[in-house]
Amino acid sequence: MRNFDPVSLRLFIAVCEERNIAVAARREAIVPSAVSKRISQMEEAAGVTLLERGRRGVAVTAAGEVLCRYARESLQLLDRMQAELGAFAEGVQGHVRVFGSKSAVAQFLPEDISLFAQRYLDVRVSLEEREIWEVVRGVEEGRADIGVCWDAVDMRGLRTLPYHRDHLAVVVHPAHPLARKRSVSFVDTIDYEHVDIVARSIMQTTQRSAAAAAGKQMRYRIQVSTVDAAYRIVAAQLAVAIVPAEEASAIQQALGLKVIPLSDKWAKRQFVVLVREKGLSLPAQLLVQSLSSSEGIQPRRSGRSK
């Protein structure tokens, strides 16, 4: 299809829209004979009739309709390519919408976005904290360009790239019986009263499942809506809390709490960057590269998490 160059495609689209070669030629500022010659060359190259010519104009054949559709898509792709290449010359500009899960926002996402923003001053990144299922659905429906969350749910076939990892731990008061341990299994914490952090529903669901698998039931003494409140409950010796060790380390010294890593396999969590397969703007592509670069692993298509 060597004769299907951008100029020929643009002329063919004009003829399809005007249903008249002379009118299309006038619209594109070219003589009608040149338009007719190019279309004839395209028909010869394709081996099919694209237009049925008549006295009052032309009719587009079924093959012509197919070509017209692909011609529009091809020219749109070329226009986007030119715009993005121009952005490199002029400085990248744009707006990227990011949905992040609560743990991602609490630990590392703001700092990583800040590093990106310092490099690309004309790119505006808006970050919204959402539940994990909202992150996935937001990307799937196009309300967010990029999602960042724990890979504990069905990613709905979205493209995923590995991001940071963290490690869940139990936070206890220094006087608690578990305080002297260097690590502990989750089952060993179940007999003690826990803080129910309702803002982290996926974590709570995972813990209940782990308790049920051990033939036990979670004992929640107090329900809170924030992690900071949970730390205060632990400091008052009312309960223990399960949180990311990396996140708890910041408060460990301030409140004198003990952070003990969980030895369970599921306590080591993988976070991922989520995007749709197509349609990412150049600024969004650059942010994805920036967020995922620390892992150095090739992108993978997600299925349901194990």
Coordinates of C-alpha atoms in Angstrom, one line a residue:
M1 CA 0.0 0.0 0.0
R2 CA 2.9 2.3 -0.8
N3 CA 0.6 4.9 -2.5
F4 CA -1.4 5.4 0.7
D5 CA 0.6 8.4 1.8
P6 CA -0.9 11.1 4.1
V7 CA -1.7 13.5 1.2
S8 CA -3.6 10.8 -0.7
L9 CA -5.5 9.7 2.5
R10 CA -6.5 13.3 3.2
L11 CA -7.8 13.8 -0.3
F12 CA -9.7 10.6 -0.2
I13 CA -11.4 11.6 3.1
A14 CA -12.4 14.9 1.5
V15 CA -14.0 13.1 -1.5
C16 CA -15.8 10.7 0.8
E17 CA -17.2 13.6 2.8
E18 CA -18.1 15.8 -0.2
R19 CA -19.3 12.9 -2.4
N20 CA -17.8 15.0 -5.3
I21 CA -14.3 15.0 -6.6
A22 CA -14.5 18.6 -7.9
V23 CA -15.9 20.0 -4.6
A24 CA -13.3 18.0 -2.7
A25 CA -10.5 19.4 -4.9
R26 CA -11.6 22.9 -4.4
R27 CA -11.7 22.3 -0.6
E28 CA -8.2 21.0 -0.6
A29 CA -6.9 23.6 -3.1
I30 CA -5.8 21.1 -5.8
V31 CA -7.0 20.5 -9.3
P32 CA -9.7 17.7 -9.8
S33 CA -7.5 15.7 -12.2
A34 CA -4.8 15.3 -9.5
V35 CA -7.4 14.1 -7.0
S36 CA -8.8 11.6 -9.5
K37 CA -5.3 10.3 -10.4
R38 CA -4.4 9.8 -6.8
I39 CA -7.6 7.8 -6.0
S40 CA -7.1 5.7 -9.1
Q41 CA -3.5 4.9 -7.9
M42 CA -5.0 3.9 -4.5
E43 CA -7.6 1.6 -6.1
E44 CA -4.9 0.0 -8.2
A45 CA -2.7 -0.5 -5.2
A46 CA -5.5 -1.9 -3.1
G47 CA -6.9 -4.0 -5.9
V48 CA -10.5 -2.9 -5.2
T49 CA -12.9 -0.2 -6.3
L50 CA -13.1 2.6 -3.7
L51 CA -15.5 4.9 -5.5
E52 CA -18.4 4.5 -7.9
R53 CA -18.2 7.5 -10.2
G54 CA -21.4 9.1 -11.6
R55 CA -22.5 12.3 -13.4
R56 CA -23.5 14.0 -10.2
G57 CA -20.7 12.8 -8.0
V58 CA -19.4 9.6 -6.4
A59 CA -20.7 6.9 -4.2
V60 CA -18.3 5.3 -1.7
T61 CA -18.1 1.5 -1.9
A62 CA -17.9 -0.8 1.1
A63 CA -14.2 -1.1 0.7
G64 CA -14.0 2.7 0.4
E65 CA -15.8 3.1 3.7
V66 CA -13.3 0.8 5.4
L67 CA -10.4 2.8 3.9
C68 CA -12.0 6.1 5.0
R69 CA -12.3 4.9 8.6
Y70 CA -8.7 3.8 8.8
A71 CA -7.5 6.9 6.9
R72 CA -9.1 9.1 9.6
E73 CA -7.5 7.0 12.4
S74 CA -4.1 7.1 10.7
L75 CA -4.2 10.9 10.2
Q76 CA -5.3 11.4 13.8
L77 CA -2.3 9.3 14.9
L78 CA 0.1 11.3 12.7
D79 CA -1.3 14.6 14.1
R80 CA -0.8 13.4 17.7
M81 CA 2.7 12.3 16.9
Q82 CA 3.6 15.7 15.4
A83 CA 2.0 17.4 18.4
E84 CA 4.0 15.3 20.9
L85 CA 7.2 15.7 19.0
G86 CA 6.6 19.5 19.0
A87 CA 6.1 19.3 22.8
F88 CA 9.6 18.0 23.2
A89 CA 11.0 21.0 21.3
E90 CA 8.8 23.5 23.2
G91 CA 8.8 21.9 26.6
V92 CA 6.3 19.3 27.8
Q93 CA 3.0 20.8 29.0
G94 CA -0.3 19.3 30.1
H95 CA -2.4 17.9 32.9
V96 CA -2.2 14.4 34.4
R97 CA -4.9 13.0 36.7
V98 CA -3.8 10.4 39.2
F99 CA -5.9 8.2 41.6
G100 CA -3.9 6.7 44.4
S101 CA -4.9 4.3 47.2
K102 CA -4.6 5.4 50.8
S103 CA -1.4 3.5 51.5
A104 CA 0.3 4.7 48.3
V105 CA -0.6 8.3 49.2
A106 CA 0.5 7.9 52.8
Q107 CA 3.9 6.5 52.0
F108 CA 5.6 7.3 48.7
L109 CA 3.4 8.7 45.9
P110 CA 3.4 12.4 46.8
E111 CA 7.2 12.5 47.0
D112 CA 7.6 10.7 43.7
I113 CA 5.1 13.1 42.0
S114 CA 7.0 16.0 43.5
L115 CA 10.3 14.8 41.9
F116 CA 8.5 14.5 38.5
A117 CA 7.0 18.0 39.0
Q118 CA 10.4 19.5 39.6
R119 CA 11.6 18.2 36.3
Y120 CA 8.5 19.1 34.3
L121 CA 7.5 22.4 35.6
D122 CA 4.7 23.0 33.0
V123 CA 2.9 19.7 33.7
R124 CA 0.2 19.9 36.3
V125 CA -0.4 16.6 38.2
S126 CA -3.6 16.3 40.3
L127 CA -3.7 13.5 42.9
E128 CA -6.8 12.1 44.5
E129 CA -6.8 9.6 47.3
R130 CA -9.3 6.8 46.6
E131 CA -10.2 3.3 47.7
I132 CA -8.4 0.6 45.7
W133 CA -11.6 -0.4 43.7
E134 CA -12.1 3.3 42.9
V135 CA -8.6 3.6 41.6
V136 CA -9.1 0.7 39.2
R137 CA -12.5 1.8 38.1
G138 CA -11.3 5.4 37.7
V139 CA -8.6 4.4 35.2
E140 CA -10.8 1.9 33.4
E141 CA -13.5 4.6 32.9
G142 CA -11.0 7.3 31.9
R143 CA -11.6 9.6 35.0
A144 CA -8.0 9.1 35.9
D145 CA -5.0 8.8 33.5
I146 CA -2.9 6.8 36.0
G147 CA -3.8 4.7 39.0
V148 CA -1.5 3.6 41.8
C149 CA -2.5 0.9 44.3
W150 CA -1.8 -2.4 46.0
D151 CA -2.3 -5.3 43.6
A152 CA -4.8 -7.1 45.9
V153 CA -7.8 -6.7 43.6
D154 CA -8.8 -7.6 40.0
M155 CA -7.1 -5.1 37.7
R156 CA -9.7 -5.6 35.0
G157 CA -7.2 -6.2 32.3
L158 CA -5.5 -2.8 32.7
R159 CA -1.8 -2.5 31.9
T160 CA 0.3 -2.7 35.1
L161 CA 3.8 -1.8 35.9
P162 CA 5.5 -2.6 39.2
Y163 CA 5.9 0.3 41.6
H164 CA 7.1 0.3 45.3
R165 CA 6.8 -2.6 47.8
D166 CA 6.0 -2.4 51.5
H167 CA 5.8 -4.7 54.4
L168 CA 3.0 -4.9 56.9
A169 CA 3.8 -4.8 60.6
V170 CA 2.1 -4.9 64.0
V171 CA 2.5 -1.7 66.1
V172 CA 2.4 -2.3 69.8
H173 CA 3.1 -0.4 73.0
P174 CA 6.6 -1.1 74.5
A175 CA 4.9 -2.8 77.5
H176 CA 3.0 -5.2 75.2
P177 CA 3.8 -9.0 75.4
L178 CA 4.8 -8.9 71.7
A179 CA 7.1 -5.9 72.0
R180 CA 10.3 -8.0 72.4
K181 CA 9.9 -10.0 69.3
R182 CA 11.9 -9.1 66.1
S183 CA 9.1 -10.5 63.9
V184 CA 5.8 -12.2 64.4
S185 CA 3.2 -14.1 62.4
F186 CA -0.2 -12.5 62.0
V187 CA -1.8 -15.5 63.8
D188 CA 0.2 -14.7 66.9
T189 CA -1.5 -11.2 67.0
I190 CA -5.1 -12.4 66.6
D191 CA -5.6 -13.2 70.4
Y192 CA -5.0 -9.5 71.2
E193 CA -7.5 -6.7 70.6
H194 CA -6.9 -4.8 67.4
V195 CA -7.7 -1.3 66.1
D196 CA -10.2 -1.5 63.2
I197 CA -9.0 1.2 60.7
V198 CA -12.1 1.5 58.5
A199 CA -10.4 3.7 56.0
R200 CA -8.3 0.7 54.9
S201 CA -11.0 -1.8 54.1
I202 CA -8.9 -4.0 51.8
M203 CA -6.3 -4.6 54.6
Q204 CA -9.1 -5.4 57.1
T205 CA -10.7 -7.9 54.7
T206 CA -7.3 -9.5 54.2
Q207 CA -6.8 -9.8 57.9
R208 CA -10.2 -11.3 58.5
S209 CA -9.6 -13.9 55.8
A210 CA -6.2 -14.8 57.4
A211 CA -7.8 -15.1 60.8
A212 CA -10.6 -17.3 59.4
A213 CA -8.0 -19.6 57.7
A214 CA -6.4 -20.1 61.1
G215 CA -9.8 -20.9 62.7
K216 CA -9.9 -17.7 64.7
Q217 CA -11.8 -14.5 64.7
M218 CA -10.6 -10.9 64.8
R219 CA -11.1 -9.0 68.1
Y220 CA -11.6 -5.3 67.4
R221 CA -11.8 -3.1 70.4
I222 CA -12.0 0.3 68.8
Q223 CA -12.9 1.5 65.3
V224 CA -11.1 4.6 63.9
S225 CA -11.1 6.3 60.5
T226 CA -7.4 7.4 60.4
V227 CA -4.1 5.8 60.9
D228 CA -3.0 8.6 63.2
A229 CA -5.9 7.8 65.5
A230 CA -4.9 4.2 65.5
Y231 CA -1.4 5.1 66.7
R232 CA -2.9 7.0 69.6
I233 CA -5.0 4.0 70.5
V234 CA -1.8 1.8 70.5
A235 CA 0.1 4.4 72.6
A236 CA -2.7 4.3 75.2
Q237 CA -2.2 0.5 75.5
L238 CA -5.8 -0.1 74.3
A239 CA -5.0 -2.3 71.3
V240 CA -2.5 -3.2 68.6
A241 CA -2.7 -2.1 64.9
I242 CA -1.6 -3.6 61.6
V243 CA 0.0 -0.9 59.3
P244 CA 2.9 -0.7 56.8
A245 CA 6.2 -0.8 58.6
E246 CA 7.6 1.9 56.3
E247 CA 4.7 4.2 57.2
A248 CA 4.9 3.5 61.0
S249 CA 8.6 4.1 61.2
A250 CA 8.0 7.9 61.1
I251 CA 5.8 7.7 64.2
Q252 CA 7.8 5.0 66.0
Q253 CA 10.2 7.3 67.8
A254 CA 7.7 10.1 68.4
L255 CA 5.3 8.0 70.3
G256 CA 7.7 5.4 71.6
L257 CA 5.9 2.5 69.9
K258 CA 7.3 -0.8 68.7
V259 CA 7.0 -1.8 65.0
I260 CA 7.3 -5.5 64.5
P261 CA 7.3 -6.9 60.9
L262 CA 4.8 -9.7 60.1
S263 CA 6.4 -12.9 58.8
D264 CA 3.5 -13.9 56.6
K265 CA 3.9 -14.0 52.8
W266 CA 0.9 -11.8 52.2
A267 CA 2.3 -9.1 54.4
K268 CA 4.8 -8.2 51.7
R269 CA 2.8 -6.0 49.3
Q270 CA 3.4 -5.1 45.7
F271 CA 2.1 -1.7 44.5
V272 CA 1.5 -1.2 40.8
V273 CA 1.0 1.7 38.4
L274 CA -2.2 1.2 36.3
V275 CA -2.9 2.6 32.8
R276 CA -5.2 1.9 29.9
E277 CA -3.6 0.2 26.9
K278 CA -4.0 3.2 24.6
G279 CA -4.6 7.0 24.6
L280 CA -2.0 8.2 27.1
S281 CA -0.8 11.7 26.5
L282 CA 2.9 12.5 26.5
P283 CA 2.9 14.0 30.0
A284 CA 1.1 10.9 31.4
Q285 CA 3.6 8.6 29.6
L286 CA 6.5 10.5 31.1
L287 CA 4.9 10.3 34.6
V288 CA 4.4 6.5 34.2
Q289 CA 8.0 6.1 33.2
S290 CA 9.1 8.2 36.2
L291 CA 7.0 6.2 38.7
S292 CA 7.9 2.8 37.4
S293 CA 11.6 3.4 36.7
S294 CA 12.8 2.4 40.2
E295 CA 11.8 -1.2 39.6
G296 CA 13.4 -1.7 36.2
I297 CA 11.0 -4.5 35.3
Q298 CA 9.2 -4.8 32.0
P299 CA 5.4 -4.0 32.0
R300 CA 3.0 -6.9 32.4
R301 CA -0.7 -7.4 31.7
S302 CA -2.5 -8.0 34.9
G303 CA -5.0 -10.7 35.7
R304 CA -6.6 -11.4 39.0
S305 CA -4.2 -11.1 41.9
K306 CA -3.3 -14.2 43.8

